[in-house]
Coordinates of C-alpha atoms in Angstrom, one line a residue:
M128 CA 6.6 -18.3 26.1
N129 CA 9.4 -16.2 23.8
S130 CA 10.3 -13.7 26.2
D131 CA 11.9 -16.0 28.5
R132 CA 14.9 -15.8 25.8
V133 CA 15.6 -12.6 27.5
M134 CA 14.1 -12.8 30.6
K135 CA 14.8 -15.7 32.3
G136 CA 17.8 -18.1 33.6
I137 CA 21.6 -16.6 34.6
Q138 CA 22.4 -16.2 31.0
Q139 CA 19.8 -13.8 30.8
A140 CA 21.1 -11.4 33.4
P141 CA 22.8 -8.7 30.9
H142 CA 18.8 -8.6 29.1
R143 CA 17.4 -7.8 32.3
S144 CA 20.0 -5.0 33.2
L145 CA 18.6 -3.3 30.1
F146 CA 15.0 -3.9 30.6
N147 CA 16.1 -2.2 34.3
A148 CA 17.5 0.6 32.2
L149 CA 14.1 0.9 30.5
G150 CA 12.1 1.3 33.8
F151 CA 10.6 -2.2 33.7
T152 CA 10.2 -3.4 36.9
E153 CA 10.6 -7.1 38.0
E154 CA 6.8 -7.3 38.1
E155 CA 6.6 -6.0 34.7
R156 CA 9.2 -8.4 33.4
R157 CA 6.9 -11.7 34.5
K158 CA 4.3 -10.4 31.7
P159 CA 4.2 -11.2 28.4
L160 CA 5.7 -8.9 26.2
I161 CA 3.7 -7.0 23.9
G162 CA 5.1 -4.9 20.8
I163 CA 2.6 -2.3 19.7
V164 CA 4.0 -1.3 16.4
S165 CA 3.1 1.8 15.5
S166 CA 3.3 3.5 12.0
Q167 CA 2.6 6.8 13.8
S168 CA 4.3 9.7 12.3
E169 CA 3.4 13.7 11.3
I170 CA 4.1 13.3 7.6
I171 CA 0.6 11.2 6.7
P172 CA -2.7 12.7 7.8
G173 CA -4.0 8.8 8.4
H174 CA -1.3 8.4 11.1
M175 CA -0.8 12.2 13.1
E176 CA -3.2 10.5 15.7
L177 CA -1.9 7.3 15.8
D178 CA 0.0 8.2 19.1
R179 CA -3.6 7.9 21.0
I180 CA -4.4 4.7 19.1
A181 CA -1.3 3.3 20.7
E182 CA -1.5 4.7 24.3
A183 CA -5.2 3.3 24.3
V184 CA -3.5 -0.5 23.1
K185 CA -1.1 0.1 25.5
M186 CA -3.5 1.1 28.7
G187 CA -5.5 -2.2 27.4
V188 CA -2.4 -4.5 27.5
A189 CA -1.6 -3.6 30.8
E190 CA -4.7 -3.6 32.2
A191 CA -5.1 -7.0 31.0
G192 CA -2.0 -8.3 32.8
G193 CA 0.7 -7.3 29.7
M194 CA 4.5 -5.4 29.1
P195 CA 3.8 -3.4 26.4
V196 CA 6.3 -1.6 24.3
I197 CA 5.7 0.5 21.3
V198 CA 8.1 0.2 18.1
P199 CA 8.1 2.1 15.3
A200 CA 6.9 0.7 11.5
I201 CA 7.8 3.1 8.5
A202 CA 5.2 4.3 6.0
V203 CA 4.6 6.5 2.6
C204 CA 1.9 8.9 2.0
D205 CA 0.6 8.1 -1.6
G206 CA -1.1 11.2 -2.0
I207 CA 2.0 13.6 -1.2
A208 CA 3.6 10.9 -3.1
M209 CA 1.6 10.7 -6.0
G210 CA 3.0 12.0 -9.6
H211 CA 6.5 12.3 -8.9
V212 CA 9.7 9.9 -8.2
G213 CA 8.5 9.4 -4.5
M214 CA 5.5 7.5 -5.9
K215 CA 8.2 4.9 -6.6
Y216 CA 8.9 4.3 -3.2
S217 CA 5.3 3.7 -2.1
L218 CA 4.9 -0.2 -2.9
V219 CA 8.7 -0.8 -2.0
T220 CA 7.8 -0.5 1.5
R221 CA 5.7 -3.3 2.2
D222 CA 8.3 -5.3 2.2
L223 CA 10.5 -3.1 4.0
I224 CA 7.7 -2.7 6.7
A225 CA 7.4 -6.2 6.7
D226 CA 11.2 -7.6 7.3
S227 CA 11.9 -4.5 9.7
T228 CA 8.7 -5.8 12.0
E229 CA 10.2 -9.5 11.9
C230 CA 13.5 -8.4 12.6
L231 CA 11.8 -6.1 15.6
A232 CA 9.5 -9.3 16.7
M233 CA 12.2 -11.9 16.8
A234 CA 15.2 -9.9 18.0
H235 CA 13.3 -8.8 21.1
A236 CA 11.3 -12.3 21.8
F237 CA 7.7 -10.6 21.6
D238 CA 5.0 -13.0 23.3
G239 CA 2.4 -11.1 20.8
M240 CA 2.2 -7.6 19.2
V241 CA -0.5 -5.7 18.4
M242 CA -0.5 -3.7 14.9
I243 CA -1.4 0.1 14.0
P244 CA -1.3 0.5 10.6
N245 CA -3.4 2.9 8.3
C246 CA -2.2 3.5 5.0
D247 CA -1.5 1.5 1.9
K248 CA 1.3 -0.2 2.1
N249 CA 1.8 -0.6 5.8
V250 CA -1.2 -2.5 6.4
P251 CA -0.5 -5.5 4.2
G252 CA 3.1 -4.9 5.1
L253 CA 2.1 -5.6 8.4
L254 CA -0.5 -8.3 7.8
M255 CA 2.8 -10.1 6.0
A256 CA 5.2 -9.6 8.8
A257 CA 2.1 -11.4 11.2
A258 CA 2.1 -14.6 8.8
R259 CA 5.8 -14.7 9.0
V260 CA 6.4 -14.3 12.7
N261 CA 3.2 -16.5 13.6
I262 CA 3.0 -15.1 17.2
P263 CA -0.5 -14.3 18.6
T264 CA -1.3 -10.8 16.5
V265 CA -4.3 -8.5 16.3
F266 CA -4.7 -5.3 14.0
V267 CA -6.5 -2.1 15.2
S268 CA -5.9 0.5 12.3
G269 CA -6.6 4.3 12.6
G270 CA -9.4 4.4 10.9
P271 CA -10.4 6.6 7.7
M272 CA -10.9 10.5 7.1
M273 CA -14.5 12.1 7.3
A274 CA -15.7 12.9 3.8
G275 CA -15.3 16.7 2.9
H276 CA -18.1 18.9 1.9
V277 CA -18.4 21.2 -1.3
D278 CA -21.5 22.8 -2.6
G279 CA -23.3 20.6 -0.2
R280 CA -22.1 17.0 -1.6
K281 CA -19.6 15.3 0.1
R282 CA -16.1 14.9 -1.5
S283 CA -12.5 13.2 -0.7
L284 CA -9.2 13.1 -2.5
S285 CA -10.2 11.7 -5.4
S286 CA -12.5 14.7 -6.1
M287 CA -9.4 16.7 -5.3
F288 CA -7.1 15.3 -8.3
E289 CA -10.2 15.2 -10.7
A290 CA -10.6 19.2 -9.8
V291 CA -6.9 19.7 -11.2
G292 CA -8.3 17.8 -14.8
S293 CA -10.8 19.9 -14.5
V294 CA -9.1 23.5 -14.2
A295 CA -6.9 22.3 -17.1
A296 CA -10.4 21.7 -19.3
G297 CA -11.5 24.9 -18.3
T298 CA -14.2 24.0 -16.7
M299 CA -13.7 24.6 -13.7
T300 CA -11.7 28.1 -12.0
E301 CA -8.7 28.5 -9.7
E302 CA -10.7 29.7 -7.0
K303 CA -13.4 26.9 -7.1
L304 CA -9.9 24.8 -6.9
A305 CA -8.8 26.5 -3.8
E306 CA -12.2 26.0 -2.4
Y307 CA -11.6 22.0 -2.9
E308 CA -8.3 22.2 -1.3
E309 CA -9.3 23.9 1.6
K310 CA -12.6 21.1 2.4
V311 CA -12.2 18.0 0.6
C312 CA -9.9 16.8 3.4
P313 CA -11.0 17.8 7.0
T314 CA -9.8 15.4 9.6
C315 CA -6.8 13.2 10.0
G316 CA -7.4 9.4 8.5
S317 CA -7.0 7.3 5.5
C318 CA -8.8 8.8 3.0
S319 CA -12.5 8.7 3.1
G320 CA -13.6 6.4 -0.2
M321 CA -12.9 2.5 -0.9
Y322 CA -9.1 3.4 -1.6
T323 CA -6.7 1.2 -0.9
A324 CA -5.7 1.7 2.8
N325 CA -9.4 1.8 3.6
S326 CA -9.8 -1.5 1.6
M327 CA -7.1 -3.4 3.5
N328 CA -8.5 -2.1 6.8
C329 CA -11.6 -3.6 5.9
L330 CA -10.3 -7.1 4.2
T331 CA -8.4 -7.6 7.6
E332 CA -11.7 -7.4 9.0
A333 CA -12.9 -10.0 6.6
I334 CA -9.5 -12.3 7.0
G335 CA -10.2 -12.6 11.1
M336 CA -6.9 -10.3 12.0
G337 CA -8.8 -7.4 12.8
L338 CA -11.7 -6.8 15.5
R339 CA -15.2 -5.3 14.3
G340 CA -14.9 -1.7 13.1
N341 CA -11.3 -1.8 12.2
G342 CA -11.8 -0.9 8.6
T343 CA -14.6 2.2 8.8
I344 CA -14.8 3.8 12.5
P345 CA -14.0 7.1 11.7
A346 CA -10.7 8.5 12.8
V347 CA -12.0 11.1 14.9
Y348 CA -14.6 9.0 16.5
S349 CA -14.2 8.2 20.5
A350 CA -15.2 4.7 19.6
R351 CA -11.7 4.3 17.6
I352 CA -9.9 4.6 20.8
R353 CA -12.6 2.0 22.5
L354 CA -11.8 -0.3 19.9
A355 CA -7.9 0.3 20.4
K356 CA -8.6 -0.7 24.0
K357 CA -10.4 -4.0 23.1
A358 CA -7.4 -5.3 20.7
G359 CA -5.1 -4.5 23.7
Y360 CA -7.5 -6.7 26.0
Q361 CA -7.8 -9.3 23.0
I362 CA -4.3 -9.8 22.4
M363 CA -3.5 -11.1 26.1
N364 CA -6.6 -13.9 25.6
L365 CA -4.8 -14.6 21.9
I366 CA -2.1 -15.5 23.6
R367 CA -3.5 -17.3 26.7
D368 CA -5.2 -19.8 23.9
N369 CA -2.4 -19.6 21.8
I370 CA -4.1 -18.6 18.4
C371 CA -1.6 -17.4 16.3
P372 CA -1.8 -15.4 12.6
R373 CA -1.6 -18.7 10.5
D374 CA -4.3 -20.5 12.5
I375 CA -6.5 -17.4 11.3
M376 CA -5.2 -16.9 7.8
T377 CA -5.8 -20.3 6.2
K378 CA -6.5 -20.7 2.5
D379 CA -10.2 -20.2 3.0
A380 CA -9.9 -17.0 5.0
F381 CA -8.1 -15.8 1.9
M382 CA -11.4 -16.8 -0.4
N383 CA -13.5 -14.9 2.0
A384 CA -11.3 -11.8 2.2
L385 CA -11.5 -12.3 -1.8
T386 CA -15.1 -12.8 -1.4
V387 CA -15.6 -9.4 0.3
D388 CA -13.3 -7.6 -1.5
M389 CA -15.7 -8.2 -4.6
A390 CA -18.6 -7.1 -2.6
L391 CA -17.5 -4.2 -1.4
G392 CA -15.4 -2.8 -4.6
C393 CA -12.1 -2.3 -3.3
S394 CA -9.3 -0.9 -4.9
T395 CA -7.2 -2.9 -7.4
N396 CA -4.5 -3.1 -5.0
T397 CA -5.8 -5.6 -3.2
M398 CA -5.1 -7.9 -5.9
L399 CA -1.2 -7.2 -5.2
H400 CA -1.4 -7.2 -1.6
L401 CA -3.5 -10.3 -1.2
P402 CA -1.3 -12.8 -2.8
A403 CA 1.8 -11.6 -1.0
I404 CA 0.3 -11.7 2.4
A405 CA -1.1 -15.3 1.3
H406 CA 2.6 -16.3 0.2
E407 CA 3.7 -15.3 3.4
A408 CA 1.2 -17.4 5.4
G409 CA 2.3 -20.6 3.3
V410 CA -1.2 -20.4 0.7
E411 CA -0.7 -19.7 -3.0
I412 CA -3.7 -17.8 -4.6
N413 CA -3.9 -16.6 -8.0
M414 CA -5.8 -14.3 -9.9
E415 CA -7.6 -16.9 -11.7
M416 CA -9.2 -17.3 -8.2
A417 CA -10.3 -13.9 -8.1
N418 CA -12.4 -14.2 -11.4
E419 CA -13.8 -17.5 -10.0
I420 CA -15.3 -15.9 -7.0
S421 CA -16.4 -12.5 -9.2
D422 CA -18.8 -14.9 -11.2
H423 CA -20.8 -15.8 -8.7
T424 CA -20.5 -12.6 -5.9
P425 CA -22.7 -9.8 -6.2
N426 CA -21.1 -6.4 -5.7
L427 CA -23.1 -4.8 -2.8
C428 CA -21.5 -1.3 -2.5
H429 CA -20.7 1.6 -4.2
L430 CA -18.4 3.9 -2.7
A431 CA -16.0 6.3 -3.9
P432 CA -14.9 6.7 -6.4
A433 CA -17.5 4.0 -7.7
G434 CA -20.3 5.9 -6.0
P435 CA -21.6 8.7 -3.5
T436 CA -21.1 6.9 -0.3
Y437 CA -18.1 7.2 1.6
M438 CA -16.3 5.1 4.9
E439 CA -18.3 7.1 7.8
D440 CA -21.4 5.6 5.5
L441 CA -20.6 2.0 5.4
N442 CA -20.0 2.5 9.4
E443 CA -23.4 3.8 10.3
A444 CA -24.5 1.0 7.7
G445 CA -23.1 -1.8 9.9
G446 CA -19.5 -2.1 8.4
V447 CA -17.9 -5.1 7.1
Y448 CA -19.6 -7.4 9.4
A449 CA -23.2 -6.2 7.6
V450 CA -21.8 -6.6 4.1
M451 CA -20.5 -10.0 5.3
K452 CA -24.1 -11.1 7.0
E453 CA -25.6 -10.7 3.0
L454 CA -22.9 -12.5 1.5
C455 CA -23.8 -15.4 4.3
K456 CA -27.7 -15.5 3.4
K457 CA -26.4 -17.0 -0.1
N458 CA -23.5 -19.4 1.6
L459 CA -20.7 -16.9 0.3
L460 CA -18.3 -17.3 2.9
K461 CA -16.8 -19.8 5.2
T462 CA -18.5 -19.3 8.2
D463 CA -16.3 -21.8 10.8
L464 CA -13.1 -20.2 10.5
M465 CA -11.4 -18.9 13.7
T466 CA -10.8 -15.2 13.9
C467 CA -8.6 -12.5 16.3
T468 CA -11.7 -12.2 18.6
G469 CA -11.8 -15.8 19.8
K470 CA -14.8 -16.6 17.8
T471 CA -15.8 -18.1 14.4
I472 CA -16.9 -16.2 11.9
A473 CA -20.7 -17.6 12.8
E474 CA -20.7 -16.2 16.5
N475 CA -19.2 -12.5 14.9
L476 CA -21.9 -12.2 12.5
E477 CA -24.5 -13.8 15.2
N478 CA -27.2 -10.7 15.8
V479 CA -25.4 -8.2 12.6
V480 CA -28.0 -6.3 11.0
N481 CA -27.6 -4.7 7.6
M482 CA -28.8 -0.8 8.9
N483 CA -29.3 1.1 5.3
S484 CA -30.3 -1.3 2.2
E485 CA -28.5 2.0 -0.5
V486 CA -25.0 1.9 1.5
I487 CA -25.1 -2.3 1.6
R488 CA -27.5 -3.7 -1.0
P489 CA -29.1 -6.9 0.3
I490 CA -28.1 -9.5 -1.7
D491 CA -30.9 -9.9 -3.9
N492 CA -30.8 -6.4 -5.1
P493 CA -26.8 -6.2 -5.6
Y494 CA -25.6 -2.9 -7.6
M495 CA -24.0 -5.7 -10.2
A496 CA -24.5 -9.7 -10.2
N497 CA -20.9 -10.1 -10.5
G498 CA -18.2 -8.6 -8.2
G499 CA -16.5 -5.3 -8.2
I500 CA -12.9 -6.2 -9.7
A501 CA -12.1 -8.2 -12.8
V502 CA -8.8 -9.9 -14.3
L503 CA -8.2 -9.9 -17.9
K504 CA -6.2 -11.6 -20.1
G505 CA -5.4 -11.5 -24.0
N506 CA -2.8 -11.1 -26.3
L507 CA -1.6 -7.8 -24.4
A508 CA -2.1 -9.2 -21.0
P509 CA -1.5 -12.8 -20.8
D510 CA -0.8 -12.9 -17.6
T511 CA -3.4 -10.6 -16.1
G512 CA -4.5 -6.8 -16.3
I513 CA -7.1 -5.5 -13.3
V514 CA -9.9 -3.1 -13.7
K515 CA -12.2 -2.2 -11.1
R516 CA -15.4 -3.0 -13.0
S517 CA -17.7 -1.4 -10.7
A518 CA -15.9 2.2 -11.1
V519 CA -16.0 1.9 -14.8
A520 CA -18.8 3.8 -16.3
P521 CA -21.6 1.3 -18.6
E522 CA -20.3 2.9 -22.0
M523 CA -16.7 1.7 -21.5
M524 CA -17.3 -1.9 -20.4
V525 CA -16.6 -2.5 -24.0
H526 CA -14.2 -0.2 -25.7
E527 CA -11.8 -0.3 -28.7
G528 CA -9.6 2.4 -29.7
P529 CA -6.5 3.7 -31.3
A530 CA -3.3 3.7 -28.6
R531 CA -1.7 6.7 -27.3
V532 CA 1.6 4.9 -25.9
F533 CA 3.7 6.7 -23.3
D534 CA 7.0 5.2 -21.6
C535 CA 6.3 6.8 -18.3
E536 CA 3.4 8.4 -16.7
E537 CA 5.0 12.2 -16.8
D538 CA 4.7 12.0 -20.6
A539 CA 1.0 10.4 -20.7
I540 CA -0.2 13.5 -17.9
A541 CA 1.5 15.9 -20.2
A542 CA -0.5 15.0 -23.2
I543 CA -3.8 14.4 -21.3
L544 CA -3.3 18.0 -20.0
G545 CA -2.4 19.7 -23.1
G546 CA -5.4 18.2 -24.6
K547 CA -3.7 15.7 -27.0
I548 CA -5.9 12.8 -25.9
V549 CA -9.3 12.6 -27.4
A550 CA -12.5 10.7 -26.9
G551 CA -11.9 7.1 -28.3
D552 CA -8.3 6.7 -27.1
V553 CA -6.5 3.9 -25.0
V554 CA -4.0 5.6 -23.1
V555 CA -0.9 3.0 -22.7
I556 CA 1.5 4.2 -19.9
R557 CA 4.8 1.4 -20.0
Y558 CA 8.1 0.7 -18.1
E559 CA 6.0 1.5 -15.0
G560 CA 5.8 -2.1 -13.3
P561 CA 7.6 -3.3 -10.3
K562 CA 10.8 -3.9 -12.3
G563 CA 10.7 -1.1 -14.8
G564 CA 9.6 1.7 -12.8
P565 CA 10.9 0.4 -10.5
G566 CA 8.2 0.3 -7.8
M567 CA 5.0 0.1 -9.9
R568 CA 3.7 3.5 -9.2
E569 CA 0.1 4.3 -9.0
M570 CA -1.5 6.3 -12.1
L571 CA -4.4 8.5 -9.9
N572 CA -2.6 11.5 -11.8
P573 CA -3.3 10.6 -15.4
T574 CA -6.8 8.8 -14.1
S575 CA -7.8 11.6 -12.6
A576 CA -6.8 14.0 -15.7
I577 CA -8.8 11.9 -18.2
A578 CA -12.4 12.4 -15.8
G579 CA -11.2 16.1 -15.2
M580 CA -11.0 16.7 -18.8
G581 CA -14.7 15.4 -19.1
L582 CA -13.2 12.0 -20.6
G583 CA -13.4 9.2 -18.2
S584 CA -16.5 7.4 -20.2
S585 CA -14.5 7.7 -23.4
V586 CA -10.9 7.4 -22.9
A587 CA -9.3 4.2 -21.3
L588 CA -6.1 3.9 -19.9
I589 CA -3.7 0.7 -19.7
T590 CA -0.4 0.5 -17.8
D591 CA 2.0 -2.1 -16.4
G592 CA 1.7 0.0 -12.8
R593 CA -1.2 0.5 -10.8
F594 CA -4.1 2.4 -9.9
S595 CA -4.6 4.3 -6.6
G596 CA -8.0 2.9 -5.3
A597 CA -8.8 6.5 -6.0
S598 CA -9.0 5.9 -9.4
R599 CA -11.9 5.4 -11.7
G600 CA -13.2 4.7 -15.2
A601 CA -11.4 2.2 -17.7
S602 CA -8.6 2.1 -15.8
I603 CA -6.7 -1.6 -16.2
G604 CA -3.3 -1.7 -14.5
H605 CA -0.5 -4.6 -13.4
V606 CA -0.7 -5.6 -17.1
S607 CA 1.7 -8.8 -17.1
P608 CA 4.1 -9.5 -17.9
E609 CA 5.4 -6.1 -17.7
A610 CA 7.2 -4.3 -20.6
A611 CA 10.5 -4.4 -18.6
V612 CA 11.1 -8.2 -18.9
G613 CA 9.2 -8.1 -22.3
G614 CA 5.9 -8.4 -22.0
P615 CA 3.1 -7.8 -25.1
I616 CA 2.7 -4.1 -24.1
A617 CA 6.2 -2.9 -24.5
L618 CA 5.8 -3.9 -28.2
V619 CA 2.3 -2.1 -28.4
E620 CA 3.2 1.0 -31.1
E621 CA 0.9 4.4 -31.5
G622 CA -2.2 4.0 -33.2
D623 CA -2.5 0.3 -32.9
I624 CA -6.4 -1.0 -31.8
I625 CA -6.7 -2.0 -28.5
S626 CA -10.0 -4.1 -27.9
I627 CA -11.2 -4.5 -23.9
D628 CA -14.2 -6.3 -22.9
I629 CA -14.0 -6.1 -19.5
P630 CA -17.7 -8.8 -19.5
K631 CA -15.9 -11.4 -21.3
N632 CA -12.7 -10.5 -19.2
T633 CA -10.4 -10.1 -22.2
L634 CA -8.0 -7.3 -23.7
N635 CA -6.4 -7.6 -26.6
M636 CA -4.4 -5.7 -29.2
K637 CA -5.7 -6.0 -33.2
V638 CA -2.0 -7.1 -34.0
S639 CA -1.6 -10.2 -36.1
D640 CA 0.8 -12.9 -34.0
E641 CA 3.4 -12.6 -37.0
E642 CA 3.9 -8.7 -36.6
I643 CA 3.8 -9.5 -32.5
A644 CA 6.8 -11.8 -33.2
K645 CA 8.4 -9.3 -35.5
R646 CA 8.5 -6.8 -33.1
R647 CA 9.6 -9.0 -30.0
A648 CA 12.4 -10.3 -31.8
A649 CA 13.4 -6.5 -32.7
W650 CA 12.6 -5.6 -29.2
K651 CA 15.7 -4.7 -26.4
P652 CA 15.4 -4.7 -23.0
R653 CA 16.1 -0.7 -21.4
Q654 CA 18.9 -0.1 -19.3
P655 CA 17.8 0.5 -15.7
K656 CA 16.5 4.1 -14.6
I657 CA 18.0 3.7 -11.5
T658 CA 21.2 1.9 -10.7
T659 CA 21.7 2.5 -6.5
G660 CA 20.3 2.6 -3.5
Y661 CA 17.2 0.7 -2.5
L662 CA 14.9 0.5 -5.8
S663 CA 17.9 -1.0 -7.5
R664 CA 18.1 -4.1 -5.2
Y665 CA 14.5 -4.1 -4.9
M666 CA 14.3 -4.2 -9.0
E667 CA 16.8 -7.4 -8.8
M668 CA 14.3 -9.2 -6.5
V669 CA 10.8 -8.1 -7.2
T670 CA 8.6 -10.2 -9.1
S671 CA 5.7 -9.6 -11.6
G672 CA 2.3 -7.8 -10.8
N673 CA 0.1 -11.0 -11.0
R674 CA 2.1 -12.5 -8.0
G675 CA 1.7 -9.8 -6.1
A676 CA 5.4 -8.4 -6.8
I677 CA 6.7 -10.3 -3.7
L678 CA 10.4 -10.6 -3.3
E679 CA 12.1 -13.6 -4.6
V680 CA 16.1 -14.1 -4.3
R681 CA 17.7 -15.2 -7.9
K682 CA 19.0 -18.7 -7.9

């Protein structure tokens, strides 16, 4: 076992003395050493009860014959970080989480790990660490928040952000806004729609690294505690059978994850995280694969913000496994792959039933014939632009309009809330990419302001930054190459006609090649906005959005 390096032999006597100092007995030291990586903190609603999850995992590990130790992982609440400099520190934590977890696991010679994430970047960050360290690992998230209720309708965090736009438009009173504020986030847990955290927790199941219910059992359900205990039991089985993350996270497993992604209508952020996780597992996936999969994968779910259903509804309908069972009816998944259950996908899906054909549409009656995410290309996005197609109004699937150009998010929000954006416009927000931000901020504030102002079916937004999973509408992010490296988005001028054709996967500016070349010759790089601290180091190493914003040492 890995832990023999710190437990056995004369040379390890000093190490054992330190375990004695921790209160561990000789009997415990003979057992496999299991790192329980908990993201618990008191600043993130999705994490406030992860200590209960960790204690349940700890109990399961101990009952199954392991020696559990709880260690920390950091995280950022994207909702609290939204719309100010804090959002520059969101995506960048993904790599800090992966790096610090690698350090903890290797320095202390863990034999296995149970990961307990629950919000946007620490789910992929811990998956990256699992692939990198490659010791037996199982995931159990903290679970989603219950939906709020206002005026007899279910609501969530995206409703809250859109309400701010409605107040600015004069269609909602401040008193009603205050009611939303009190009611839309009623419990702990990751926000209740198919936003990034829930998307990644669901895809953790699809890829085979989480037990059934990991993505959907609500945070406040006792079933979540039982699942945590089962994760503690299961890590010991994985150690016994020597099943490691790279045995599970194969190329076929990532293809399955992309397929489930399209069927669920997940956050566009999955298009950043899946390539980054795959890279750590020694698997290369690209965005062309996403469109190929989307072309033959029907969209079966319209969860918020795309529709009126929420994670609690998906859970009651049978969860991720029920979606996978529908996909298997047309042989869209590889089912002979090993998972963290110790069984294959086919074995996991035995006896699974779709319990609600409105929440999870049958494969022969989908919401759309193709997947929830589309990858666009054209002279504005030579590498990629990403849109959550399932959350776009039908009248915006094909759109042309004049560019309204902003070099930062704050200027765009001021213009939207100030009534300076009108129907037909295409808002362009640039210099917010991985390098340009730095940190590739999410744009939930401007997309929500557009929706709240009543412009969601007539205004598009394009950025080299990214969008929250809570964003809806013709919101096209991850435009690559980004403005900071001279990508075409840096060359757009006010009033240029932007052409969007989502069914044809194209994104173009109606400007001649000669004019684009002239503008490129005159373009000059901008001085970095931040020159010290972690963000400056991140800016030097980060790659483009179409590569998953992975970090790379310059040669």
